[in-house]
DNA sequence: CTGTTAGCGCGTTCAG
DNA sequence: CTGAACGCGCTAACAG
């Protein structure tokens, strides 16, 4: 299949017997043009359904007005929300967006960066894959002076702006909530330990415990690789503890849902026997039975802030010095942690 | 912030004292080159970290190897799955993807088409917004000979390839299932009536009833605009029917979940008093209580098929004649329709 | 085997 | 007020 021909300035110039530069000037409403010829040109341009070729334009000014975005998983509701925020505010400022997903693979992440850079995007917005444990590709971007920001899944050592949630704070909120409702033996279920968010949320968990004078107990910290199978393994492990803990804080909602589902299948009652809480406030979390206590992270807002800051930097509205934007989370208490005190 | 400079063929040509075309040839491994100079060029290109400028390349060959995708809502799990499938298979064939969302607005849809076309995408993949009720913009694409396909939310009169689900078939499956489990007074809750899928699903619903010798009853067909408020209005309306219907088929899962949530709040038991079923198999539907009977629509698969067919057409592997690809759905029976017969 | 020339579509000199 | 010439980065046809 061959693409239909697009009208160029050249053609409308020929049709009107003027030069291409005159057409160019008329189309950008240059003041130094005879009103009559200008009108004529604009009119026939419309008539011929002329659309400027952004490619040629970009090549000329060496700016594409396009941003590249890389997320681990587009099907995750959280990242989809981020993208939505990014798109809306990028468009508002005249930028387009190219989206890639790394599928949680560092190789794919590197490949994505490569194609986006080859496509001459003006800047990148990256949320790192779960697998990313070395950072040469990011340092290379930095060294090549290609502007980019990191959001949500960041790495601290890279000298660029970062937008994150106050993960420690959110974990503190939810652990504190469990403590307030009377829990005293609280398990933390963590994702892969080298993940930034795993660490930060553990920090908040421990801080809340400390404030209640409860000391850290290694047996109460479990680690899953976040696959369903491994999540269920953890759920079993907790179910076998004697005595049962009275509260469980899962690092992320889908994990909590897996645990809850397993427990329901073996007759463990939430919240009567164990209070349960997650993190992120996925749409799913509000409709499980019982509804899951969690912490909400507004993805749309994160996307909006990240892109706005990046464009501010690109447009020279703010300094290029990297900054760190930290968004607050909100506790969403639901039935899964509602214990009689 | 200014973007770092990218190495061009010109620079590596200068450095080596050869012409730009020689560099070009070396880089694409042309056979008619002295092995030694070729080696030398490739080597220093690597050294200088040369990356070809896709923009210039595209301008030259007037093909961008980029596809434009427009979906109503990127945060919908179904459309996110479609996008995922599109991306994976587009990349596999050397194409990039630019994604836009119309936010269910026809004006945004038109604007998206415009920017994607201006960006010189080689083809478009469009799923229409809920609001789209006239089609000039699509006919214009067609007249301008810009290749595109429609998927999921299609309009029949446009002479391009379409990929859809067998909506009538799916509705038939689920209605038939309700009938088999003993329901005899089944309400169909429809979305906006001019929506293609509203009509098709109603067709399937009516066909199943007919086969059981049950005649159409207008009181048993409700219409919502799919906002939460309106969904709840319908839930109330059904709850007030006397006698209660014994089964309800909601056109789409989120609607069914809204209805279920309301009923639970007023003490109506599902499936004991009313069997309930939805459509689409959202992740949410499997975890509500009771789990929702529904019909699964594999979005990833749809994206994959749509993009593969489009690229086949672009690459001349199949005829340009429009075809219609219809994907089958699968009944997912769950507890919400599990009645003792 | 390699350099020169031309042109993709556009915008910006620099001349008239 | 308008046209001709040049260059963005790259490739291909045409000469040597």
XYZ file of N, CA, C and O in Angstrom, chain A residues 96-214:
476
model
N 4.348 16.752 21.371
C 3.811 15.413 21.195
C 4.571 14.441 22.078
O 5.607 14.778 22.633
N 4.042 13.239 22.161
C 4.624 12.258 23.066
C 4.755 10.914 22.359
O 3.826 10.466 21.695
N 5.917 10.302 22.466
C 6.079 8.926 21.985
C 6.263 8.020 23.194
O 7.149 8.266 24.020
N 5.442 6.990 23.272
C 5.450 6.140 24.457
C 6.056 4.782 24.148
O 5.765 4.196 23.102
N 6.900 4.295 25.021
C 7.425 2.936 24.889
C 7.264 2.221 26.217
O 7.224 2.853 27.268
N 7.199 0.909 26.172
C 7.227 0.178 27.429
C 8.421 -0.762 27.452
O 8.793 -1.348 26.436
N 9.007 -0.869 28.609
C 10.194 -1.707 28.733
C 9.826 -3.140 29.093
O 10.687 -4.008 29.082
N 8.554 -3.368 29.416
C 8.143 -4.696 29.885
C 9.038 -5.190 31.012
O 9.357 -6.379 31.084
N 9.462 -4.279 31.850
C 10.291 -4.616 33.011
C 11.623 -5.254 32.610
O 12.239 -5.958 33.408
N 12.063 -5.001 31.401
C 13.335 -5.571 30.949
C 14.345 -4.459 30.684
O 14.047 -3.481 30.003
N 15.527 -4.617 31.228
C 16.535 -3.565 31.054
C 16.994 -3.499 29.601
O 17.260 -2.409 29.077
N 17.052 -4.641 28.935
C 17.461 -4.618 27.534
C 16.462 -3.837 26.687
O 16.831 -3.055 25.821
N 15.188 -4.094 26.974
C 14.152 -3.372 26.241
C 14.234 -1.883 26.558
O 14.037 -1.036 25.691
N 14.524 -1.573 27.793
C 14.650 -0.173 28.215
C 15.748 0.515 27.409
O 15.570 1.629 26.901
N 16.870 -0.157 27.291
C 17.994 0.402 26.543
C 17.622 0.566 25.069
O 17.899 1.598 24.451
N 16.957 -0.448 24.535
C 16.533 -0.373 23.133
C 15.568 0.795 22.926
O 15.659 1.535 21.943
N 14.650 0.967 23.855
C 13.692 2.068 23.763
C 14.401 3.414 23.729
O 14.072 4.287 22.932
N 15.342 3.567 24.636
C 16.077 4.825 24.682
C 16.742 5.076 23.335
O 16.681 6.177 22.790
N 17.308 4.019 22.802
C 18.022 4.173 21.541
C 17.106 4.655 20.418
O 17.434 5.603 19.702
N 15.947 4.014 20.273
C 15.070 4.436 19.174
C 14.510 5.834 19.411
O 14.384 6.608 18.481
N 14.194 6.135 20.663
C 13.654 7.471 20.924
C 14.698 8.534 20.619
O 14.390 9.580 20.042
N 15.935 8.263 20.997
C 17.004 9.220 20.715
C 17.213 9.335 19.209
O 17.341 10.436 18.670
N 17.198 8.202 18.534
C 17.355 8.226 17.082
C 16.226 9.020 16.432
O 16.415 9.675 15.416
N 15.046 8.964 17.044
C 13.910 9.714 16.519
C 13.987 11.184 16.878
O 13.069 11.943 16.596
N 15.059 11.557 17.533
C 15.323 12.964 17.834
C 14.312 13.605 18.770
O 14.024 14.794 18.650
N 13.799 12.824 19.705
C 12.925 13.458 20.693
C 13.720 14.538 21.423
O 14.938 14.438 21.568
N 13.023 15.574 21.859
C 13.713 16.687 22.519
C 14.137 16.324 23.935
O 15.073 16.910 24.474
N 13.434 15.389 24.531
C 13.764 15.008 25.900
C 13.077 13.688 26.224
O 12.183 13.247 25.500
N 13.509 13.074 27.315
C 12.956 11.787 27.711
C 12.387 11.849 29.128
O 12.853 12.624 29.960
N 11.392 10.999 29.356
C 10.861 10.818 30.702
C 10.869 9.321 30.970
O 10.222 8.557 30.239
N 11.581 8.907 31.988
C 11.805 7.479 32.180
C 11.402 7.012 33.572
O 11.698 7.666 34.572
N 10.721 5.895 33.604
C 10.456 5.196 34.845
C 11.131 3.827 34.704
O 10.796 3.067 33.792
N 12.065 3.549 35.553
C 12.957 2.406 35.335
C 12.263 1.056 35.448
O 11.301 0.903 36.206
N 12.777 0.099 34.717
C 12.243 -1.251 34.797
C 12.662 -1.889 36.117
O 13.610 -1.462 36.763
N 11.921 -2.909 36.491
C 12.196 -3.620 37.749
C 13.584 -4.259 37.719
O 14.219 -4.475 38.738
N 14.001 -4.552 36.492
C 15.226 -5.310 36.311
C 16.463 -4.421 36.311
O 17.586 -4.920 36.411
N 16.260 -3.135 36.143
C 17.385 -2.223 35.925
C 18.262 -2.118 37.171
O 17.861 -1.558 38.189
N 19.467 -2.690 37.063
C 20.381 -2.649 38.202
C 21.753 -2.088 37.826
O 22.657 -2.034 38.630
N 21.906 -1.678 36.585
C 23.066 -0.846 36.258
C 22.570 0.305 35.407
O 21.479 0.237 34.831
N 23.392 1.344 35.335
C 22.823 2.605 34.880
C 23.651 3.302 33.821
O 23.531 4.494 33.612
N 24.493 2.526 33.123
C 25.336 3.147 32.099
C 24.500 3.890 31.064
O 24.867 4.976 30.624
N 23.405 3.270 30.663
C 22.608 3.888 29.600
C 22.091 5.262 30.029
O 21.952 6.154 29.206
N 21.837 5.417 31.319
C 21.347 6.718 31.787
C 22.490 7.728 31.874
O 22.332 8.895 31.496
N 23.635 7.252 32.342
C 24.785 8.158 32.398
C 25.184 8.593 30.991
O 25.620 9.720 30.784
N 25.011 7.672 30.050
C 25.344 8.039 28.677
C 24.423 9.151 28.173
O 24.875 10.107 27.558
N 23.144 8.991 28.453
C 22.205 10.059 28.093
C 22.665 11.376 28.695
O 22.688 12.420 28.039
N 23.033 11.295 29.958
C 23.468 12.497 30.664
C 24.690 13.098 29.990
O 24.757 14.303 29.741
N 25.653 12.234 29.683
C 26.887 12.724 29.057
C 26.634 13.298 27.666
O 27.295 14.245 27.261
N 25.650 12.732 26.981
C 25.341 13.254 25.655
C 24.449 14.480 25.735
O 23.994 14.990 24.724
N 24.188 14.898 26.960
C 23.398 16.111 27.198
C 22.010 16.033 26.583
O 21.500 17.013 26.040
N 21.424 14.860 26.645
C 20.037 14.738 26.235
C 19.184 14.902 27.491
O 19.322 14.126 28.437
N 18.338 15.913 27.509
C 17.581 16.194 28.727
C 16.645 15.046 29.071
O 16.004 14.481 28.183
N 16.573 14.694 30.324
C 15.562 13.721 30.746
C 15.278 13.849 32.238
O 16.053 14.454 32.976
N 14.139 13.318 32.620
C 13.783 13.252 34.035
C 13.418 11.809 34.358
O 13.058 11.031 33.470
N 13.544 11.455 35.613
C 13.098 10.146 36.079
C 11.853 10.348 36.922
O 11.734 11.343 37.646
N 10.926 9.399 36.815
C 9.749 9.510 37.674
C 9.349 8.145 38.221
O 9.526 7.133 37.580
N 8.832 8.182 39.423
C 8.394 7.007 40.194
C 9.513 5.997 40.415
O 10.011 5.880 41.516
N 9.927 5.275 39.405
C 11.014 4.312 39.570
C 12.324 5.016 39.214
O 12.727 5.037 38.052
N 12.964 5.592 40.188
C 14.140 6.412 39.925
C 15.395 5.747 40.475
O 15.332 4.736 41.170
N 16.538 6.302 40.115
C 17.788 5.877 40.734
C 18.465 7.135 41.247
O 18.638 8.103 40.509
N 18.842 7.111 42.507
C 19.219 8.360 43.150
C 20.505 8.984 42.613
O 20.658 10.197 42.612
N 21.431 8.144 42.134
C 22.756 8.680 41.806
C 22.815 9.450 40.491
O 23.840 10.023 40.150
N 21.746 9.436 39.738
C 21.791 10.113 38.443
C 21.447 11.590 38.605
O 20.402 11.912 39.186
N 22.313 12.473 38.133
C 22.129 13.898 38.398
C 21.102 14.555 37.488
O 21.422 15.464 36.737
N 19.866 14.072 37.537
C 18.784 14.724 36.794
C 17.600 14.900 37.736
O 17.580 14.319 38.828
N 16.627 15.660 37.308
C 15.456 15.881 38.156
C 14.662 14.596 38.309
O 14.599 13.783 37.379
N 14.084 14.432 39.479
C 13.322 13.221 39.758
C 11.984 13.590 40.384
O 11.902 14.518 41.174
N 10.975 12.845 40.016
C 9.667 13.033 40.637
C 9.270 11.708 41.272
O 9.204 10.685 40.596
N 9.063 11.732 42.557
C 8.732 10.503 43.277
C 7.593 10.755 44.259
O 7.212 11.893 44.501
N 7.099 9.674 44.790
C 6.179 9.801 45.903
C 6.958 9.706 47.193
O 8.058 9.140 47.235
N 6.399 10.236 48.220
C 6.977 10.078 49.535
C 6.656 8.667 50.007
O 5.730 8.442 50.786
N 7.421 7.722 49.505
C 7.136 6.309 49.777
C 7.295 5.966 51.244
O 6.473 5.247 51.824
N 8.365 6.477 51.824
C 8.563 6.219 53.245
C 7.394 6.786 54.034
O 6.842 6.136 54.936
N 6.988 7.995 53.669
C 5.871 8.642 54.364
C 4.590 7.847 54.236
O 3.849 7.668 55.206
N 4.312 7.349 53.031
C 3.095 6.575 52.808
C 3.106 5.293 53.618
O 2.103 4.915 54.222
N 4.266 4.629 53.629
C 4.385 3.383 54.389
C 4.225 3.672 55.881
O 3.627 2.892 56.626
N 4.751 4.819 56.280
C 4.591 5.213 57.677
C 3.113 5.409 57.996
O 2.610 4.912 59.003
N 2.419 6.123 57.084
C 0.986 6.374 57.295
C 0.215 5.075 57.497
O -0.588 4.935 58.422
N 0.483 4.118 56.625
C -0.330 2.903 56.654
C 0.058 2.024 57.844
O -0.816 1.438 58.508
N 1.343 1.959 58.146
C 1.761 1.155 59.302
C 1.219 1.779 60.584
O 0.707 1.097 61.475
N 1.323 3.086 60.647
C 0.806 3.803 61.801
C -0.696 3.554 61.972
O -1.195 3.360 63.083
N -1.379 3.536 60.844
C -2.811 3.262 60.875
C -3.090 1.874 61.459
O -3.980 1.701 62.288
N -2.303 0.905 61.031
C -2.480 -0.455 61.565
C -2.228 -0.464 63.065
O -2.957 -1.101 63.835
N -1.200 0.243 63.485
C -0.890 0.306 64.909
C -2.035 0.949 65.682
O -2.443 0.465 66.739
N -2.568 2.022 65.118
C -3.649 2.736 65.794
C -4.893 1.879 65.946
O -5.659 2.041 66.889
N -5.112 0.983 64.972
C -6.296 0.130 65.083
C -6.014 -1.083 65.966
O -6.844 -1.984 66.044
N -4.844 -1.086 66.563
C -4.596 -2.110 67.574
C -3.614 -3.206 67.196
O -3.281 -4.057 68.025
N -3.116 -3.214 65.973
C -2.160 -4.254 65.596
C -0.840 -4.032 66.340
O -0.405 -2.897 66.556
N -0.212 -5.133 66.704
C 1.087 -5.009 67.368
C 2.148 -5.907 66.732
O 3.335 -5.677 66.872
N 1.707 -6.953 66.029
C 2.690 -7.788 65.333
C 2.398 -7.697 63.837
O 1.525 -8.365 63.309
N 3.154 -6.821 63.192
C 2.833 -6.478 61.811
C 3.920 -6.965 60.862
O 5.093 -6.646 61.033
N 3.499 -7.740 59.873
C 4.428 -8.245 58.859
C 4.520 -7.252 57.708
O 3.509 -6.681 57.293
N 5.729 -7.033 57.215
C 5.916 -6.250 55.990
C 6.301 -7.192 54.861
O 7.282 -7.921 54.965
N 5.518 -7.179 53.777
C 5.868 -7.993 52.614
C 6.458 -7.074 51.543
O 5.776 -6.192 51.022
N 7.711 -7.310 51.261
C 8.473 -6.439 50.373
C 8.592 -7.045 48.988
O 8.526 -8.252 48.813
N 8.770 -6.184 47.991
C 9.151 -6.653 46.655
C 10.653 -6.853 46.628
O 11.310 -6.826 47.670
N 11.236 -7.065 45.449
C 12.687 -7.240 45.328
C 13.438 -6.163 46.109
O 13.114 -4.985 46.010
N 14.443 -6.601 46.868
C 15.017 -5.690 47.848
C 15.872 -4.567 47.272
O 16.147 -3.587 47.957
N 16.332 -4.732 46.021
C 17.132 -3.629 45.485
C 16.257 -2.560 44.842
O 16.745 -1.539 44.375
N 14.947 -2.781 44.840
C 14.033 -1.778 44.315
C 13.959 -0.599 45.289
O 13.779 -0.779 46.488
N 14.066 0.580 44.721
C 14.015 1.801 45.522
C 12.778 1.834 46.420
O 12.870 2.101 47.618
N 11.623 1.523 45.815
C 10.400 1.634 46.605
C 10.329 0.570 47.695
O 9.753 0.798 48.753
N 10.920 -0.590 47.464
C 10.937 -1.608 48.520
C 11.656 -1.068 49.741
O 11.200 -1.229 50.878
N 12.779 -0.439 49.488
C 13.594 0.088 50.586
C 12.874 1.205 51.321
O 12.783 1.219 52.548
N 12.355 2.154 50.530
C 11.731 3.331 51.139
C 10.521 2.943 51.978
O 10.288 3.485 53.060
N 9.741 2.013 51.464
C 8.529 1.644 52.195
C 8.890 0.879 53.461
O 8.218 1.011 54.484
N 9.962 0.137 53.376
C 10.436 -0.549 54.580
C 10.867 0.478 55.630
O 10.565 0.327 56.823
N 11.531 1.511 55.189
C 11.936 2.584 56.104
C 10.750 3.124 56.888
O 10.807 3.271 58.113
N 9.676 3.443 56.136
C 8.493 4.016 56.777
C 7.862 3.029 57.749
O 7.408 3.407 58.837
N 7.834 1.776 57.338
C 7.293 0.710 58.188
C 8.062 0.656 59.504
O 7.479 0.672 60.599
N 9.382 0.640 59.393
C 10.206 0.520 60.595
C 10.085 1.754 61.490
O 10.036 1.652 62.711
N 9.994 2.901 60.860
C 9.891 4.133 61.642
C 8.625 4.119 62.504
O 8.655 4.448 63.695
N 7.514 3.705 61.873
C 6.255 3.669 62.622
C 6.353 2.694 63.797
O 5.922 2.994 64.912
N 6.945 1.527 63.522
C 7.101 0.544 64.606
C 7.918 1.132 65.757
O 7.551 1.026 66.930
N 9.032 1.760 65.389
C 9.919 2.333 66.404
C 9.169 3.294 67.296
O 9.312 3.276 68.513
N 8.346 4.127 66.666
C 7.626 5.125 67.445
C 6.664 4.486 68.439
O 6.270 5.112 69.415
N 6.274 3.264 68.119
C 5.406 2.557 69.066
C 6.227 1.657 69.990
O 5.675 0.805 70.680
N 7.522 1.811 69.922
C 8.382 1.029 70.793
C 8.442 -0.441 70.441
O 8.740 -1.294 71.285
N 8.140 -0.737 69.170
C 8.220 -2.130 68.747
C 9.514 -2.319 67.970
O 9.798 -1.577 67.043
